[in-house]
PDB file of C-alpha atoms in Angstrom:
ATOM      1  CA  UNK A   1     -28.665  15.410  -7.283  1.00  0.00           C
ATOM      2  CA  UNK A   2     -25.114  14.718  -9.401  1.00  0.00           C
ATOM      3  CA  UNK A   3     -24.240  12.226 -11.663  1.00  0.00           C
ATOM      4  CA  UNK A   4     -21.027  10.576 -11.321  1.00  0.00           C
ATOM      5  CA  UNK A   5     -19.682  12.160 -14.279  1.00  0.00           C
ATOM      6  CA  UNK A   6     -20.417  15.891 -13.099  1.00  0.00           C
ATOM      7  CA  UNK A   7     -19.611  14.784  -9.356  1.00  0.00           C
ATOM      8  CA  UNK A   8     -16.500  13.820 -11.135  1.00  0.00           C
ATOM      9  CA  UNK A   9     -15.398  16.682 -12.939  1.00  0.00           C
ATOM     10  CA  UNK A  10     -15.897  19.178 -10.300  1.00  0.00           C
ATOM     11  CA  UNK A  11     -13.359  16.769  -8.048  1.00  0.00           C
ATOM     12  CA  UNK A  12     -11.017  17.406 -10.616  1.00  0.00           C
ATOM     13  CA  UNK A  13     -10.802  20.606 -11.349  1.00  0.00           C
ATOM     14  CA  UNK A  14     -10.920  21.075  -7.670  1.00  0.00           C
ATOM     15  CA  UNK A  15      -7.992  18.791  -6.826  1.00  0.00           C
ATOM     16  CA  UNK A  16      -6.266  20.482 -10.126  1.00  0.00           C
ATOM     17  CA  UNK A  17      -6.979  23.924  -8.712  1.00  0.00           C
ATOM     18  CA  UNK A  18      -5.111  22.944  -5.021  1.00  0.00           C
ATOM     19  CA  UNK A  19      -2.369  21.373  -7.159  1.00  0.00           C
ATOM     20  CA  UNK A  20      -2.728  17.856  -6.196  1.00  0.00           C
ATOM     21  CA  UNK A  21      -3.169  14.658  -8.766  1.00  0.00           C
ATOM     22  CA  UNK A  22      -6.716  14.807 -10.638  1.00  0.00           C
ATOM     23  CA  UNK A  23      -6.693  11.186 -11.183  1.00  0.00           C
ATOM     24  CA  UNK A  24      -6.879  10.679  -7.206  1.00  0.00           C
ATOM     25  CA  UNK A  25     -10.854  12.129  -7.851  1.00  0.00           C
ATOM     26  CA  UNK A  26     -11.386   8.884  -9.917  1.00  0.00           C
ATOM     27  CA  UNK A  27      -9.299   6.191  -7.575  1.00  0.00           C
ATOM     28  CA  UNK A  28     -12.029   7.388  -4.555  1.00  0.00           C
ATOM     29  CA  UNK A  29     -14.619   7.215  -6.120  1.00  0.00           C
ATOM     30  CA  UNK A  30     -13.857   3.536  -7.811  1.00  0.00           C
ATOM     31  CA  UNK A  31     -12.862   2.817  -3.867  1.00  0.00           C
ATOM     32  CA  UNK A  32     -15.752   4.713  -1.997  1.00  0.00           C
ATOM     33  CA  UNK A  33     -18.124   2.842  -4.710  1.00  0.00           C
ATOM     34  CA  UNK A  34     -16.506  -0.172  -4.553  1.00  0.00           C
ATOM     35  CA  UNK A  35     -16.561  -0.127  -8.675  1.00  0.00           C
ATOM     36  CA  UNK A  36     -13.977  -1.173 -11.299  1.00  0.00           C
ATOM     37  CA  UNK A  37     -13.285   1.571 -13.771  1.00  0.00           C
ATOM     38  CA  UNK A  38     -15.540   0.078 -16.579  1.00  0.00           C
ATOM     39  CA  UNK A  39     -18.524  -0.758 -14.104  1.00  0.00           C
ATOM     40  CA  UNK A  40     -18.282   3.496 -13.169  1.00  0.00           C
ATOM     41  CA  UNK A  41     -18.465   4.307 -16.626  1.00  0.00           C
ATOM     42  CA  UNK A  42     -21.712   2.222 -17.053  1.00  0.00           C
ATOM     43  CA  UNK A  43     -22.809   4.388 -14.131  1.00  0.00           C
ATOM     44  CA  UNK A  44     -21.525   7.993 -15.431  1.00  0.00           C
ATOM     45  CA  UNK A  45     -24.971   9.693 -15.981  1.00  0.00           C
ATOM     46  CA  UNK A  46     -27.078   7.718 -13.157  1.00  0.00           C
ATOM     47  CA  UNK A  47     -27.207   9.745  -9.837  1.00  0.00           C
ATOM     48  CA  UNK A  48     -24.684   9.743  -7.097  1.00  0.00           C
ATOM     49  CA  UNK A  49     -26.345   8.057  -3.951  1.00  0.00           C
ATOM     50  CA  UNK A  50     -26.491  10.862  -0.974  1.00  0.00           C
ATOM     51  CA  UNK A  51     -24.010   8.436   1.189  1.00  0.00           C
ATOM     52  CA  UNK A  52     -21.680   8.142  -1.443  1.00  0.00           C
ATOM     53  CA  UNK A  53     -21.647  11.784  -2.119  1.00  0.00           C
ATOM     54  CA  UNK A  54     -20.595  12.707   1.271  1.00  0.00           C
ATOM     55  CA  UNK A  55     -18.102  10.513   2.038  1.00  0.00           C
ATOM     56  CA  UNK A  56     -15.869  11.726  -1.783  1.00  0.00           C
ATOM     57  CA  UNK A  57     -16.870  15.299  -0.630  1.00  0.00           C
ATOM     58  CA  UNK A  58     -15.244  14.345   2.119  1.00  0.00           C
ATOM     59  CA  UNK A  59     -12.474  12.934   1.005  1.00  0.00           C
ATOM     60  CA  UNK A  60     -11.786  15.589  -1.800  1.00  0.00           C
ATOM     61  CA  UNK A  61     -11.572  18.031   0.922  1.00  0.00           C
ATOM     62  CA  UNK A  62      -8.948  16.504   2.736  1.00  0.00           C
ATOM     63  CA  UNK A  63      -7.366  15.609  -0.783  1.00  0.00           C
ATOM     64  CA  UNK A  64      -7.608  20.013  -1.678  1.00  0.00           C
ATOM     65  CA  UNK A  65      -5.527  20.204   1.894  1.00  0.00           C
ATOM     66  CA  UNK A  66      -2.650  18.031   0.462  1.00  0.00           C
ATOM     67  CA  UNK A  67      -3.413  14.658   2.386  1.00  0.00           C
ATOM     68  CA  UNK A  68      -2.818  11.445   0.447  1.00  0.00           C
ATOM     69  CA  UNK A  69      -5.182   9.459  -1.050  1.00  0.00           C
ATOM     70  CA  UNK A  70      -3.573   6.615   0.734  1.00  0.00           C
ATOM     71  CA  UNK A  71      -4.527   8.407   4.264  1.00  0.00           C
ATOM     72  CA  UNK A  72      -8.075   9.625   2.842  1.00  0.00           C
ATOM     73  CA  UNK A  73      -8.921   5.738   2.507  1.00  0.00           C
ATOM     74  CA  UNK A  74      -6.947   4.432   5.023  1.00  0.00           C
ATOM     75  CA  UNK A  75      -5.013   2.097   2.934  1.00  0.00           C
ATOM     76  CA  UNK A  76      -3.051   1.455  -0.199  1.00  0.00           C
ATOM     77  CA  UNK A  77      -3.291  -1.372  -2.654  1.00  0.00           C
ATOM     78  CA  UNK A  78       0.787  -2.779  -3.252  1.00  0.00           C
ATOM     79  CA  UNK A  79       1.563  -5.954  -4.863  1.00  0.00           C
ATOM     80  CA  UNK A  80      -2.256  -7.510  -5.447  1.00  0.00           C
ATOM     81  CA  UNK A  81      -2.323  -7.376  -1.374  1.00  0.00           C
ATOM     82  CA  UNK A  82      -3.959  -4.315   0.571  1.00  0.00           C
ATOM     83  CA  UNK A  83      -2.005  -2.661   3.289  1.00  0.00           C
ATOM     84  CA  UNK A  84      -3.280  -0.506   6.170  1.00  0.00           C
ATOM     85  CA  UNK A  85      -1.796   3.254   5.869  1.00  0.00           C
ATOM     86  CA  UNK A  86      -1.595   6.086   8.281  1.00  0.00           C
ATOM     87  CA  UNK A  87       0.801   8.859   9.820  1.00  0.00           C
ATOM     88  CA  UNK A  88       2.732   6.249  11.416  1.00  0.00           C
ATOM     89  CA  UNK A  89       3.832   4.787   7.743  1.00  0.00           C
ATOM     90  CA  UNK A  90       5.177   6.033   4.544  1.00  0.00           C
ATOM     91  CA  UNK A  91       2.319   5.093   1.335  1.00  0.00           C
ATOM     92  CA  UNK A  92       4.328   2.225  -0.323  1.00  0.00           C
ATOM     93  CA  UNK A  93       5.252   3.516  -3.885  1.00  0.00           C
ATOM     94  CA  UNK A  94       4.448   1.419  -7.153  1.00  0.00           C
ATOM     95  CA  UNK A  95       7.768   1.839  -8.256  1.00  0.00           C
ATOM     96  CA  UNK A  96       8.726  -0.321  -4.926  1.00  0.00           C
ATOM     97  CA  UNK A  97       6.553  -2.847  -6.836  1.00  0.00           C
ATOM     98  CA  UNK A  98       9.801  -3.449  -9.128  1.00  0.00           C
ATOM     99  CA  UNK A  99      11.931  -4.080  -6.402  1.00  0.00           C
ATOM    100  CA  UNK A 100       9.567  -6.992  -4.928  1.00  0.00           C
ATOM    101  CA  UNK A 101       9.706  -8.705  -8.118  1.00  0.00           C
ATOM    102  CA  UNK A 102      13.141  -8.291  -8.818  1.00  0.00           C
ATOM    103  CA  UNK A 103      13.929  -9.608  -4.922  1.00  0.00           C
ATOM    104  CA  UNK A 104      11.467 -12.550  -6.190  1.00  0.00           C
ATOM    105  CA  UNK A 105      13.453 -13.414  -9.518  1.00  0.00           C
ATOM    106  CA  UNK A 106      16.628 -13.200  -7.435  1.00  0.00           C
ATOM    107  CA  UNK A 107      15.312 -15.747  -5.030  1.00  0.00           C
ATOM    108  CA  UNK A 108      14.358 -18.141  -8.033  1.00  0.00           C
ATOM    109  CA  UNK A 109      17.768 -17.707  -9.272  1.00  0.00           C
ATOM    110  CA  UNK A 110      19.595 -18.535  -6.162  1.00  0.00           C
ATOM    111  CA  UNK A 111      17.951 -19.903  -3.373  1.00  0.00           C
ATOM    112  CA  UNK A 112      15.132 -21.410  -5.672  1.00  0.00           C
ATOM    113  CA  UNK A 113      16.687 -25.630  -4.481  1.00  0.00           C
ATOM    114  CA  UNK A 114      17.719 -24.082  -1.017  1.00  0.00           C
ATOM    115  CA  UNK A 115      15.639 -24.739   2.590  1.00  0.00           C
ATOM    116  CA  UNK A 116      15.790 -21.811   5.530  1.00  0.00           C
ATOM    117  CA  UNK A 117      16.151 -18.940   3.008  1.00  0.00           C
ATOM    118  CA  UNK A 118      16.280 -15.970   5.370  1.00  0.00           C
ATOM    119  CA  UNK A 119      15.788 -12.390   4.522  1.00  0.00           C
ATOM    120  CA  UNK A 120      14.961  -9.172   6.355  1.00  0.00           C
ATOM    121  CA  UNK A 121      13.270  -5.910   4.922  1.00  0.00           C
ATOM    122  CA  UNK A 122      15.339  -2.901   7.043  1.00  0.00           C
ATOM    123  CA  UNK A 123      13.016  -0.007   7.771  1.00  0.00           C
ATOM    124  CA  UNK A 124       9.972  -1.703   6.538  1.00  0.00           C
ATOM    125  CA  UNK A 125       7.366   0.793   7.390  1.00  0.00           C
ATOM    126  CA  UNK A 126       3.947  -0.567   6.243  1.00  0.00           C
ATOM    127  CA  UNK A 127       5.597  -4.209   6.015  1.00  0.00           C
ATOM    128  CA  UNK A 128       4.303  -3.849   2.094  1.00  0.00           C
ATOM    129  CA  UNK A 129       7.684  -5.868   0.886  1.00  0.00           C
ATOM    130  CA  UNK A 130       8.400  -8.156   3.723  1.00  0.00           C
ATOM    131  CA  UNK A 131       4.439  -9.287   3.498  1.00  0.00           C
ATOM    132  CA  UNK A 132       4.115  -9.271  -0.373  1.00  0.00           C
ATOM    133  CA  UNK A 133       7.410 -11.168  -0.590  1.00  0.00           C
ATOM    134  CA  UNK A 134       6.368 -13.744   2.293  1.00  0.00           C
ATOM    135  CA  UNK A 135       2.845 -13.761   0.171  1.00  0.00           C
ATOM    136  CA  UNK A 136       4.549 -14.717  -2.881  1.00  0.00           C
ATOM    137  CA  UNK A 137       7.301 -16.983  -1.753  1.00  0.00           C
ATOM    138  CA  UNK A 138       5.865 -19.129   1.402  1.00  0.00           C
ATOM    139  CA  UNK A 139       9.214 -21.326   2.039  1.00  0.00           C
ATOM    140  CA  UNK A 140      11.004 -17.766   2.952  1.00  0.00           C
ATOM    141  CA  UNK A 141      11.353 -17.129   6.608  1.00  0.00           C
ATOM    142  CA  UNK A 142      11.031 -13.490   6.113  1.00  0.00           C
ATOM    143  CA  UNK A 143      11.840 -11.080   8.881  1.00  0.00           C
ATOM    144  CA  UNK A 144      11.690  -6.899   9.304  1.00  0.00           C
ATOM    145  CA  UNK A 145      12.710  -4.113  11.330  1.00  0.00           C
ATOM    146  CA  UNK A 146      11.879  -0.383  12.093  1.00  0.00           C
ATOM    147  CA  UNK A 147      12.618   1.865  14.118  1.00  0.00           C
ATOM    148  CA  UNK A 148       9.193   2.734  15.076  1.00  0.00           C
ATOM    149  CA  UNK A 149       7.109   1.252  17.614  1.00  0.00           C
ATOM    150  CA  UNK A 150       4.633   2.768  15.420  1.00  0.00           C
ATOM    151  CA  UNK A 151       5.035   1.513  12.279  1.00  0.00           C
ATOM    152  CA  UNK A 152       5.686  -2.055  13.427  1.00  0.00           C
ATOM    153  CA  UNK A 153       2.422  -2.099  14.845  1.00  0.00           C
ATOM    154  CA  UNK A 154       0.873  -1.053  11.575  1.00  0.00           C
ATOM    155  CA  UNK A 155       3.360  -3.746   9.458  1.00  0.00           C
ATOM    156  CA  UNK A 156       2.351  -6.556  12.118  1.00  0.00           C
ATOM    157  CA  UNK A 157      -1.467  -5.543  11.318  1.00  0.00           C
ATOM    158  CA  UNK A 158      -0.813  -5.749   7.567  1.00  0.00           C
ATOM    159  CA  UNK A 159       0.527  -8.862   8.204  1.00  0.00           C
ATOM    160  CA  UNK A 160      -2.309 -10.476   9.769  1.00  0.00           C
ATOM    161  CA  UNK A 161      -5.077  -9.223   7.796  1.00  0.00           C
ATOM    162  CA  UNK A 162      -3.095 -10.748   4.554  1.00  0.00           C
ATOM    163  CA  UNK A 163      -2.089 -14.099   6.580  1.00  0.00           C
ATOM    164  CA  UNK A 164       1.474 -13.484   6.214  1.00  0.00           C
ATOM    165  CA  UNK A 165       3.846 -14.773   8.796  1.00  0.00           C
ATOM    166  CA  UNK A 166       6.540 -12.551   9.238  1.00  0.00           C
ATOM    167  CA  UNK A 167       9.078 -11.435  12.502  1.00  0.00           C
ATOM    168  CA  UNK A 168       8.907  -8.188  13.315  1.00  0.00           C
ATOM    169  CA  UNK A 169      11.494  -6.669  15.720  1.00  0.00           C
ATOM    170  CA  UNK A 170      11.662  -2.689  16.650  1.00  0.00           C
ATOM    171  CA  UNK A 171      14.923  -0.974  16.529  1.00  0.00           C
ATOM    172  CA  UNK A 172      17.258   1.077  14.880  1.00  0.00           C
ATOM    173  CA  UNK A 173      18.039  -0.391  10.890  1.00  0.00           C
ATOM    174  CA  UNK A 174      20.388  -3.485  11.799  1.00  0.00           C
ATOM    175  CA  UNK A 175      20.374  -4.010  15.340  1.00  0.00           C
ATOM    176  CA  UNK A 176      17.730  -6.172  16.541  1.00  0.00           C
ATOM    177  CA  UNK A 177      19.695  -8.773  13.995  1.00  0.00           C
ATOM    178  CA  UNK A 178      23.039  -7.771  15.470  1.00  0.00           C
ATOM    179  CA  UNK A 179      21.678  -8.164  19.102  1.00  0.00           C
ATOM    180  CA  UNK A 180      19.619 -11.661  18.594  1.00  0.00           C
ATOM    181  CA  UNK A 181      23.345 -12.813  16.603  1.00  0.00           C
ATOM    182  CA  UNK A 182      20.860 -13.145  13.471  1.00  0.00           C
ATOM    183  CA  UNK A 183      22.552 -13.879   9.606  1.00  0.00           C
ATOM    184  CA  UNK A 184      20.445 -13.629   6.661  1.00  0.00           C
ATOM    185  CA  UNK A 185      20.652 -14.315   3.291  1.00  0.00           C
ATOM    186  CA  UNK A 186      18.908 -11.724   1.893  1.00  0.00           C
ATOM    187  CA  UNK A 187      19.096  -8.222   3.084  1.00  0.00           C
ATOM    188  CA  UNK A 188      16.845  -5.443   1.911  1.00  0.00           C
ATOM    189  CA  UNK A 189      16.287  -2.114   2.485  1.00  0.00           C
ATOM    190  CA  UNK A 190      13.975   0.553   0.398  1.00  0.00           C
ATOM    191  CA  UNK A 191      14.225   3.960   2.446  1.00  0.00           C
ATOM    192  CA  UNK A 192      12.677   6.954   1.688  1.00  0.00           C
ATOM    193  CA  UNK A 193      13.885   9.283  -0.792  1.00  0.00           C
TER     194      UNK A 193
END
């Protein structure tokens, strides 16, 4: 049998050879081991268990064909809160991170002494803002469309397994406000790029 470390290092060069991110090898294995990076390192020369093994192998496969690490694990960590990812959703970006907290510093700013603070995430995909945000500021009444039945039903799962209470309405960007006669007060939108 492997140690981590040599498990490890083959992953790598492996995902380096197929041109996808080396440091994805490491983020499975933490996940698939359920380890924090300084617990693995403790564990770098003892023997990968057989289960383990297969499930990375696994994983780096579908990693070598240019699949996500997002999809290998079926979810993505965004905010502190873990979201449910699949086909039907984008992977939310760290960068989109930023945005959260600058929506958050906004709403101390402004709305920080004000009741029925309303906002709406347009095209929210995974529901990664629209939850975090609701996560991190309870008194907003937080609301979000998309397009796709799809993805709504993947944001209204995300919402429930992080005990977020959030409106979700299908349809195309603004319209499910402009049919229900909705105003908010904050409006968001992050769309692909």
């Amino acid at each position: 049998m492997a140690s981590y470390r040599q498990v490890l290092r083959e992953a790598k060069e492996r995902l380096y050879a197929a041109g996808q991110g080396e440091q994805a090898a490491q983020l499975l294995m933490l996940e698939l081991a359920n380890l924090e990076a300084h617990n693995l390192y403790m564990e770098y020369d003892e023997e990968v268990p057989q289960g383990l093994l297969e499930a990375f192998e696994a994983g780096i496969r579908r990693m070598e064909q240019g699949e996500p690490l997002g999809h290998v694990l079926g979810f993505e960590w965004f905010y502190g809160y873990r979201f449910t990812v699949n086909q039907d959703v984008l992977i939310p970006r760290p960068e989109t991170e930023e945005l959260v907290a600058n929506i958050l510093a906004a709403y101390d700013e402004h709305f920080s002494t004000q009741e029925n603070v309303t906002a709406v995430d347009i095209g929210t995909g995974s529901g990664a803002i629209a939850v975090s945000l609701k996560k991190e500021e309870p008194n907003l009444h937080m609301m979000a469309t998309d397009i796709s039945e799809q993805a709504v039903a993947v944001a209204k799962k995300n919402a429930d397994d992080n005990e977020a209470i959030v409106n979700f309405m299908v349809g195309d960007m603004l319209q499910p406000l402009i049919d229900r006669n909705l105003k908010v007060d904050i409006l968001i939108s992050n769309p692909p790029y």
